[in-house]
PDB file of C-alpha atoms and ligand atoms in Angstrom:
ATOM      1  CA  MET A  22       0.415   8.584  -1.182  1.00 52.00           C
ATOM      2  CA  ILE A  23       2.783   5.703  -1.964  1.00 57.00           C
ATOM      3  CA  LYS A  24       3.060   4.944  -5.679  1.00 67.00           C
ATOM      4  CA  GLY A  25       5.189   2.688  -7.857  1.00 81.00           C
ATOM      5  CA  LYS A  26       5.488  -0.787  -9.248  1.00 84.00           C
ATOM      6  CA  TYR A  27       4.197  -2.506  -6.122  1.00 87.00           C
ATOM      7  CA  TYR A  28       1.325  -0.062  -5.539  1.00 89.00           C
ATOM      8  CA  GLU A  29      -1.352  -2.702  -6.052  1.00 92.00           C
ATOM      9  CA  LEU A  30       0.064  -4.737  -3.159  1.00 94.00           C
ATOM     10  CA  ILE A  31      -0.553  -1.953  -0.671  1.00 93.00           C
ATOM     11  CA  LYS A  32      -4.110  -3.123  -0.023  1.00 93.00           C
ATOM     12  CA  TYR A  33      -2.635  -6.344   1.372  1.00 94.00           C
ATOM     13  CA  THR A  34      -0.193  -4.524   3.650  1.00 94.00           C
ATOM     14  CA  SER A  35      -0.755  -4.412   7.390  1.00 94.00           C
ATOM     15  CA  PRO A  36      -2.001  -0.959   8.441  1.00 93.00           C
ATOM     16  CA  SER A  37      -0.040  -1.275  11.699  1.00 95.00           C
ATOM     17  CA  VAL A  38       2.537   1.381  12.445  1.00 97.00           C
ATOM     18  CA  SER A  39       6.028   0.174  13.325  1.00 96.00           C
ATOM     19  CA  PRO A  40       6.809  -0.815  16.940  1.00 95.00           C
ATOM     20  CA  MET A  41       8.825   2.416  17.261  1.00 97.00           C
ATOM     21  CA  ILE A  42       5.883   4.612  16.242  1.00 98.00           C
ATOM     22  CA  ALA A  43       3.367   2.573  18.274  1.00 96.00           C
ATOM     23  CA  ALA A  44       5.476   2.853  21.431  1.00 95.00           C
ATOM     24  CA  GLY A  45       5.997   6.591  20.895  1.00 97.00           C
ATOM     25  CA  LYS A  46       2.311   7.237  20.263  1.00 97.00           C
ATOM     26  CA  VAL A  47       1.258   5.299  23.358  1.00 96.00           C
ATOM     27  CA  MET A  48       3.745   7.244  25.507  1.00 96.00           C
ATOM     28  CA  LYS A  49       2.559  10.598  24.104  1.00 97.00           C
ATOM     29  CA  GLU A  50      -1.057   9.578  24.623  1.00 95.00           C
ATOM     30  CA  LEU A  51      -0.437   8.710  28.272  1.00 95.00           C
ATOM     31  CA  GLU A  52       2.154  11.454  29.015  1.00 97.00           C
ATOM     32  CA  PRO A  53       1.709  14.253  26.421  1.00 96.00           C
ATOM     33  CA  GLU A  54       4.665  16.273  27.762  1.00 97.00           C
ATOM     34  CA  CYS A  55       7.176  13.433  27.616  1.00 98.00           C
ATOM     35  CA  LYS A  56      10.118  13.355  25.214  1.00 98.00           C
ATOM     36  CA  VAL A  57      10.649  10.097  23.353  1.00 98.00           C
ATOM     37  CA  VAL A  58      14.075   8.995  22.158  1.00 98.00           C
ATOM     38  CA  PHE A  59      14.337   5.907  19.966  1.00 98.00           C
ATOM     39  CA  ILE A  60      17.697   4.118  20.014  1.00 97.00           C
ATOM     40  CA  GLY A  61      18.459   1.393  17.488  1.00 97.00           C
ATOM     41  CA  PRO A  62      20.725   0.095  14.721  1.00 97.00           C
ATOM     42  CA  CYS A  63      18.688   1.774  11.972  1.00 97.00           C
ATOM     43  CA  VAL A  64      19.267   4.980  10.008  1.00 96.00           C
ATOM     44  CA  ALA A  65      15.885   4.650   8.253  1.00 96.00           C
ATOM     45  CA  LYS A  66      14.173   5.350  11.576  1.00 97.00           C
ATOM     46  CA  LYS A  67      15.449   8.935  11.431  1.00 97.00           C
ATOM     47  CA  ALA A  68      13.414   9.410   8.250  1.00 97.00           C
ATOM     48  CA  GLU A  69      10.433   7.438   9.549  1.00 97.00           C
ATOM     49  CA  ALA A  70      10.144   9.732  12.584  1.00 98.00           C
ATOM     50  CA  LYS A  71       9.664  12.674  10.175  1.00 97.00           C
ATOM     51  CA  VAL A  72       7.057  11.117   7.873  1.00 97.00           C
ATOM     52  CA  GLU A  73       4.092  13.498   7.661  1.00 96.00           C
ATOM     53  CA  ASP A  74       1.428  11.250   9.206  1.00 95.00           C
ATOM     54  CA  LEU A  75       3.804   9.789  11.817  1.00 97.00           C
ATOM     55  CA  LYS A  76       5.721  12.793  13.057  1.00 95.00           C
ATOM     56  CA  GLY A  77       5.238  13.844  16.653  1.00 96.00           C
ATOM     57  CA  ALA A  78       5.447  10.286  18.007  1.00 98.00           C
ATOM     58  CA  ILE A  79       9.248  10.291  18.301  1.00 98.00           C
ATOM     59  CA  ASP A  80      11.269  13.371  19.280  1.00 98.00           C
ATOM     60  CA  TYR A  81      14.788  12.089  18.632  1.00 98.00           C
ATOM     61  CA  VAL A  82      16.338   9.071  16.950  1.00 98.00           C
ATOM     62  CA  LEU A  83      19.808   7.896  17.917  1.00 98.00           C
ATOM     63  CA  THR A  84      21.719   4.985  16.441  1.00 98.00           C
ATOM     64  CA  PHE A  85      23.726   2.541  18.546  1.00 96.00           C
ATOM     65  CA  ASN A  86      26.853   4.072  16.982  1.00 95.00           C
ATOM     66  CA  GLU A  87      25.864   7.549  18.113  1.00 97.00           C
ATOM     67  CA  LEU A  88      25.004   6.354  21.608  1.00 96.00           C
ATOM     68  CA  GLU A  89      28.340   4.540  21.798  1.00 95.00           C
ATOM     69  CA  ASP A  90      30.082   7.830  20.902  1.00 96.00           C
ATOM     70  CA  ILE A  91      28.137   9.688  23.606  1.00 97.00           C
ATOM     71  CA  PHE A  92      29.071   7.066  26.208  1.00 96.00           C
ATOM     72  CA  ARG A  93      32.711   7.266  25.133  1.00 96.00           C
ATOM     73  CA  VAL A  94      32.821  11.082  25.357  1.00 97.00           C
ATOM     74  CA  PHE A  95      31.260  11.062  28.820  1.00 97.00           C
ATOM     75  CA  ASP A  96      33.379   8.102  29.933  1.00 97.00           C
ATOM     76  CA  ILE A  97      30.319   5.966  30.733  1.00 96.00           C
ATOM     77  CA  ASN A  98      31.031   2.258  31.070  1.00 94.00           C
ATOM     78  CA  LEU A  99      27.734   0.344  31.108  1.00 89.00           C
ATOM     79  CA  GLU A 100      29.332  -2.785  32.505  1.00 88.00           C
ATOM     80  CA  LYS A 101      30.209  -0.892  35.673  1.00 92.00           C
ATOM     81  CA  LEU A 102      26.667   0.417  36.218  1.00 91.00           C
ATOM     82  CA  HIS A 103      23.884  -1.177  38.241  1.00 89.00           C
ATOM     83  CA  GLU A 104      21.274  -2.797  35.972  1.00 81.00           C
ATOM     84  CA  GLU A 105      17.733  -1.509  36.315  1.00 76.00           C
ATOM     85  CA  LEU A 106      15.293  -4.319  35.587  1.00 70.00           C
ATOM     86  CA  SER A 107      12.383  -2.106  34.520  1.00 66.00           C
ATOM     87  CA  THR A 108      12.178  -3.829  31.118  1.00 64.00           C
ATOM     88  CA  GLN A 109      11.516  -7.283  32.544  1.00 70.00           C
ATOM     89  CA  TYR A 110       7.859  -7.238  31.539  1.00 81.00           C
ATOM     90  CA  THR A 111       8.573  -7.384  27.806  1.00 88.00           C
ATOM     91  CA  SER A 112       7.245 -10.520  26.117  1.00 91.00           C
ATOM     92  CA  LYS A 113       9.263 -13.051  24.180  1.00 92.00           C
ATOM     93  CA  GLY A 114       7.185 -12.213  21.088  1.00 91.00           C
ATOM     94  CA  GLY A 115       8.181  -8.548  21.366  1.00 91.00           C
ATOM     95  CA  ARG A 116      11.833  -9.243  22.130  1.00 93.00           C
ATOM     96  CA  ILE A 117      12.487 -11.375  19.058  1.00 95.00           C
ATOM     97  CA  TYR A 118      11.120  -8.811  16.571  1.00 94.00           C
ATOM     98  CA  GLY A 119      14.692  -7.660  15.984  1.00 95.00           C
ATOM     99  CA  ARG A 120      15.715 -10.720  13.994  1.00 97.00           C
ATOM    100  CA  ILE A 121      14.294 -12.210  10.809  1.00 97.00           C
ATOM    101  CA  GLY A 122      11.382 -14.540  11.562  1.00 98.00           C
ATOM    102  CA  GLY A 123      10.598 -12.837  14.865  1.00 97.00           C
ATOM    103  CA  VAL A 124       7.492 -11.024  13.630  1.00 96.00           C
ATOM    104  CA  SER A 125       6.132 -14.183  11.981  1.00 97.00           C
ATOM    105  CA  ALA A 126       6.768 -16.250  15.136  1.00 96.00           C
ATOM    106  CA  ALA A 127       5.063 -13.685  17.372  1.00 94.00           C
ATOM    107  CA  ILE A 128       1.989 -13.555  15.123  1.00 94.00           C
ATOM    108  CA  GLU A 129       1.804 -17.331  14.705  1.00 95.00           C
ATOM    109  CA  ASN A 130       1.998 -17.909  18.460  1.00 93.00           C
ATOM    110  CA  THR A 131      -0.659 -15.272  19.105  1.00 92.00           C
ATOM    111  CA  ILE A 132      -3.021 -16.850  16.551  1.00 93.00           C
ATOM    112  CA  LYS A 133      -2.449 -20.288  18.107  1.00 94.00           C
ATOM    113  CA  HIS A 134      -3.392 -18.851  21.478  1.00 90.00           C
ATOM    114  CA  MET A 135      -6.326 -16.650  20.476  1.00 88.00           C
ATOM    115  CA  PHE A 136      -7.779 -18.550  17.511  1.00 91.00           C
ATOM    116  CA  PRO A 137      -6.652 -22.181  17.933  1.00 93.00           C
ATOM    117  CA  ASP A 138      -9.195 -23.372  15.353  1.00 95.00           C
ATOM    118  CA  LYS A 139      -7.563 -21.115  12.731  1.00 91.00           C
ATOM    119  CA  ALA A 140      -3.929 -21.844  13.637  1.00 91.00           C
ATOM    120  CA  ASN A 141      -3.454 -24.295  10.774  1.00 94.00           C
ATOM    121  CA  ILE A 142      -4.471 -21.615   8.236  1.00 94.00           C
ATOM    122  CA  PHE A 143      -1.475 -19.438   9.115  1.00 95.00           C
ATOM    123  CA  SER A 144       1.650 -19.804   7.037  1.00 97.00           C
ATOM    124  CA  SER A 145       4.532 -17.385   6.590  1.00 97.00           C
ATOM    125  CA  GLU A 146       7.528 -16.598   4.444  1.00 97.00           C
ATOM    126  CA  GLN A 147      10.456 -14.334   5.232  1.00 98.00           C
ATOM    127  CA  ALA A 148      12.761 -12.185   3.108  1.00 98.00           C
ATOM    128  CA  SER A 149      16.022 -10.957   4.568  1.00 97.00           C
ATOM    129  CA  GLY A 150      17.635  -7.898   2.985  1.00 97.00           C
ATOM    130  CA  ILE A 151      16.579  -5.696   0.065  1.00 96.00           C
ATOM    131  CA  LYS A 152      17.375  -8.248  -2.663  1.00 97.00           C
ATOM    132  CA  GLU A 153      15.230 -10.974  -1.105  1.00 98.00           C
ATOM    133  CA  CYS A 154      12.453  -8.464  -0.320  1.00 97.00           C
ATOM    134  CA  LYS A 155      12.307  -7.409  -3.968  1.00 96.00           C
ATOM    135  CA  GLU A 156      12.172 -11.031  -5.102  1.00 97.00           C
ATOM    136  CA  MET A 157       9.381 -11.753  -2.634  1.00 97.00           C
ATOM    137  CA  LEU A 158       7.393  -8.710  -3.795  1.00 96.00           C
ATOM    138  CA  GLU A 159       7.890  -9.727  -7.443  1.00 96.00           C
ATOM    139  CA  ASN A 160       6.575 -13.186  -6.627  1.00 97.00           C
ATOM    140  CA  ALA A 161       3.613 -11.709  -4.767  1.00 96.00           C
ATOM    141  CA  LEU A 162       2.882  -9.368  -7.665  1.00 94.00           C
ATOM    142  CA  HIS A 163       2.787 -12.296 -10.065  1.00 95.00           C
ATOM    143  CA  GLY A 164       0.704 -14.540  -7.813  1.00 94.00           C
ATOM    144  CA  LYS A 165       3.544 -16.964  -7.171  1.00 96.00           C
ATOM    145  CA  ILE A 166       3.200 -16.977  -3.411  1.00 95.00           C
ATOM    146  CA  GLN A 167       0.995 -19.427  -1.523  1.00 93.00           C
ATOM    147  CA  THR A 168       1.814 -18.345   2.030  1.00 96.00           C
ATOM    148  CA  ARG A 169      -0.537 -16.003   3.872  1.00 95.00           C
ATOM    149  CA  PHE A 170       1.871 -13.757   5.719  1.00 97.00           C
ATOM    150  CA  LEU A 171       4.979 -12.181   4.226  1.00 97.00           C
ATOM    151  CA  GLU A 172       7.663 -10.715   6.449  1.00 98.00           C
ATOM    152  CA  GLY A 173      10.287  -8.554   4.769  1.00 97.00           C
ATOM    153  CA  MET A 174      13.274  -7.084   6.609  1.00 97.00           C
ATOM    154  CA  GLY A 175      15.310  -4.386   4.861  1.00 96.00           C
ATOM    155  CA  CYS A 176      18.564  -5.573   6.438  1.00 97.00           C
ATOM    156  CA  ASP A 177      20.183  -8.988   6.207  1.00 97.00           C
ATOM    157  CA  GLY A 178      19.056 -10.955   9.244  1.00 97.00           C
ATOM    158  CA  GLY A 179      16.621  -8.214  10.304  1.00 98.00           C
ATOM    159  CA  CYS A 180      17.457  -5.304  12.623  1.00 97.00           C
ATOM    160  CA  VAL A 181      20.343  -7.290  14.154  1.00 98.00           C
ATOM    161  CA  GLY A 182      22.007  -6.692  10.776  1.00 97.00           C
ATOM    162  CA  GLY A 183      21.132  -2.980  10.791  1.00 97.00           C
ATOM    163  CA  PRO A 184      23.733  -0.556   9.367  1.00 96.00           C
ATOM    164  CA  LYS A 185      24.456   1.043  12.733  1.00 96.00           C
ATOM    165  CA  SER A 186      24.617  -2.083  14.848  1.00 95.00           C
ATOM    166  CA  ILE A 187      27.796  -2.376  16.894  1.00 95.00           C
ATOM    167  CA  ILE A 188      28.112  -6.153  17.097  1.00 96.00           C
ATOM    168  CA  PRO A 189      28.112  -8.779  14.290  1.00 97.00           C
ATOM    169  CA  GLU A 190      24.711  -9.903  12.988  1.00 97.00           C
ATOM    170  CA  GLU A 191      25.135 -13.501  14.208  1.00 97.00           C
ATOM    171  CA  LYS A 192      26.039 -12.349  17.706  1.00 97.00           C
ATOM    172  CA  GLY A 193      23.042  -9.990  17.644  1.00 97.00           C
ATOM    173  CA  LYS A 194      20.687 -12.822  16.693  1.00 97.00           C
ATOM    174  CA  GLU A 195      22.106 -15.037  19.418  1.00 98.00           C
ATOM    175  CA  MET A 196      21.572 -12.293  22.014  1.00 96.00           C
ATOM    176  CA  VAL A 197      18.068 -11.436  20.783  1.00 97.00           C
ATOM    177  CA  ASP A 198      17.082 -15.119  21.008  1.00 97.00           C
ATOM    178  CA  LYS A 199      18.604 -15.406  24.481  1.00 96.00           C
ATOM    179  CA  PHE A 200      16.802 -12.227  25.569  1.00 93.00           C
ATOM    180  CA  GLY A 201      13.554 -13.656  24.146  1.00 94.00           C
ATOM    181  CA  ASN A 202      13.952 -17.027  25.843  1.00 94.00           C
ATOM    182  CA  GLU A 203      14.635 -15.327  29.183  1.00 92.00           C
ATOM    183  CA  SER A 204      11.274 -13.527  29.120  1.00 92.00           C
ATOM    184  CA  LYS A 205       8.735 -14.771  31.637  1.00 89.00           C
ATOM    185  CA  VAL A 206       5.930 -13.620  29.317  1.00 90.00           C
ATOM    186  CA  HIS A 207       5.616 -15.782  26.215  1.00 86.00           C
ATOM    187  CA  LEU A 208       2.826 -13.913  24.446  1.00 86.00           C
ATOM    188  CA  SER A 209       2.306 -10.156  24.254  1.00 85.00           C
ATOM    189  CA  ALA A 210      -1.449 -10.820  24.610  1.00 84.00           C
ATOM    190  CA  LYS A 211      -0.668 -12.287  28.041  1.00 85.00           C
ATOM    191  CA  ASN A 212       1.437  -9.313  29.097  1.00 89.00           C
ATOM    192  CA  ARG A 213      -0.112  -7.869  32.254  1.00 89.00           C
ATOM    193  CA  ILE A 214       1.728  -4.526  31.986  1.00 89.00           C
ATOM    194  CA  MET A 215       0.830  -4.106  28.314  1.00 89.00           C
ATOM    195  CA  ASN A 216      -2.807  -4.816  29.125  1.00 91.00           C
ATOM    196  CA  GLU A 217      -2.677  -2.075  31.765  1.00 92.00           C
ATOM    197  CA  PHE A 218      -1.413   0.374  29.121  1.00 92.00           C
ATOM    198  CA  LEU A 219      -4.199  -0.730  26.781  1.00 94.00           C
ATOM    199  CA  ARG A 220      -6.802  -0.160  29.485  1.00 95.00           C
ATOM    200  CA  GLU A 221      -5.496   3.401  29.923  1.00 95.00           C
ATOM    201  CA  LEU A 222      -6.106   3.871  26.188  1.00 94.00           C
ATOM    202  CA  GLY A 223      -9.679   2.623  26.616  1.00 95.00           C
ATOM    203  CA  ILE A 224      -8.979  -0.816  25.127  1.00 95.00           C
ATOM    204  CA  ASN A 225     -10.464  -3.310  27.561  1.00 94.00           C
ATOM    205  CA  SER A 226     -11.195  -6.349  25.451  1.00 90.00           C
ATOM    206  CA  PHE A 227     -10.183  -8.041  22.244  1.00 85.00           C
ATOM    207  CA  GLU A 228     -13.423  -6.756  20.676  1.00 90.00           C
ATOM    208  CA  ASP A 229     -12.240  -3.178  21.300  1.00 93.00           C
ATOM    209  CA  PHE A 230      -9.626  -3.740  18.582  1.00 90.00           C
ATOM    210  CA  ASN A 231     -12.506  -3.545  16.090  1.00 90.00           C
ATOM    211  CA  ASP A 232     -13.088   0.071  17.148  1.00 93.00           C
ATOM    212  CA  ARG A 233     -10.941   2.139  14.746  1.00 91.00           C
ATOM    213  CA  GLU A 234     -11.065   5.183  17.016  1.00 93.00           C
ATOM    214  CA  LYS A 235      -9.770   3.270  20.031  1.00 93.00           C
ATOM    215  CA  ILE A 236      -6.854   1.726  18.134  1.00 94.00           C
ATOM    216  CA  LYS A 237      -5.968   4.800  16.066  1.00 93.00           C
ATOM    217  CA  VAL A 238      -2.497   5.060  17.646  1.00 94.00           C
ATOM    218  CA  PHE A 239      -1.606   1.661  16.213  1.00 96.00           C
ATOM    219  CA  GLU A 240      -2.752   2.247  12.632  1.00 95.00           C
ATOM    220  CA  ARG A 241      -2.011   4.438   9.637  1.00 93.00           C
ATOM    221  CA  LYS A 242      -3.677   4.947   6.264  1.00 87.00           C
ATOM    222  CA  LEU A 243      -1.560   3.598   3.401  1.00 83.00           C
TER     223      LEU A 243
HETATM  224  S1  SF4 B 438      15.475  -4.286   9.195  1.00 60.34           S
HETATM  225 FE1  SF4 B 438      17.043  -2.681   8.892  1.00 60.34          FE
HETATM  226  S2  SF4 B 438      15.932  -1.027   7.810  1.00 60.34           S
HETATM  227 FE2  SF4 B 438      14.383  -2.381   8.715  1.00 60.34          FE
HETATM  228  S3  SF4 B 438      13.912  -1.442  10.710  1.00 60.34           S
HETATM  229 FE3  SF4 B 438      15.503  -3.018  11.055  1.00 60.34          FE
HETATM  230  S4  SF4 B 438      17.450  -1.907  10.951  1.00 60.34           S
HETATM  231 FE4  SF4 B 438      15.893  -0.578  10.025  1.00 60.34          FE
END
């Protein structure tokens, strides 16, 4: 149970698990024997993987720094290796999650596509880094926020500014945006491969997202 000053805001928090946990849970659901390794710029993910109600989804968490060390020890130079394009189905919305504003943009675009009559209701605000997140939560606590969706990133600039990133934040944002713009799939809801995964989980229509049992891998109780 999460307690503290901001406890009363929990009821407004999205019950969605993080993308890391969601991806791990889907993989374990489809291939129970598989081992899942999450690689990113974040040290907090090591703790998240061990949280009581989330553990089991991710077997190992490596940071970019640690992976860089492994590559160095084994004399692996990625630039000399053939690129495998197996990740080319990822949507723009999913690719830009790593920088501040990416989550809000993905949600806004999805609402515009799925509920065009409600698109003008959506508004968002972003907080980048712990200081801004605290200020945003304070404002929310005291009813000083008019926007409907609040996005808070623990690191300045979002994950591109993560403590174990190996390139500067600005360069990371530039590359995340480029990666996003290169995607042939604009919306995750239009992602053919993702929809195939969902079908394997028994989710065949948008209405199925109202079935708590079917979407249990994507949610947690707060
Ligand atoms: S914003 Fe920072 S703390 Fe949050 S998931 Fe990204 S790297 Fe981790």
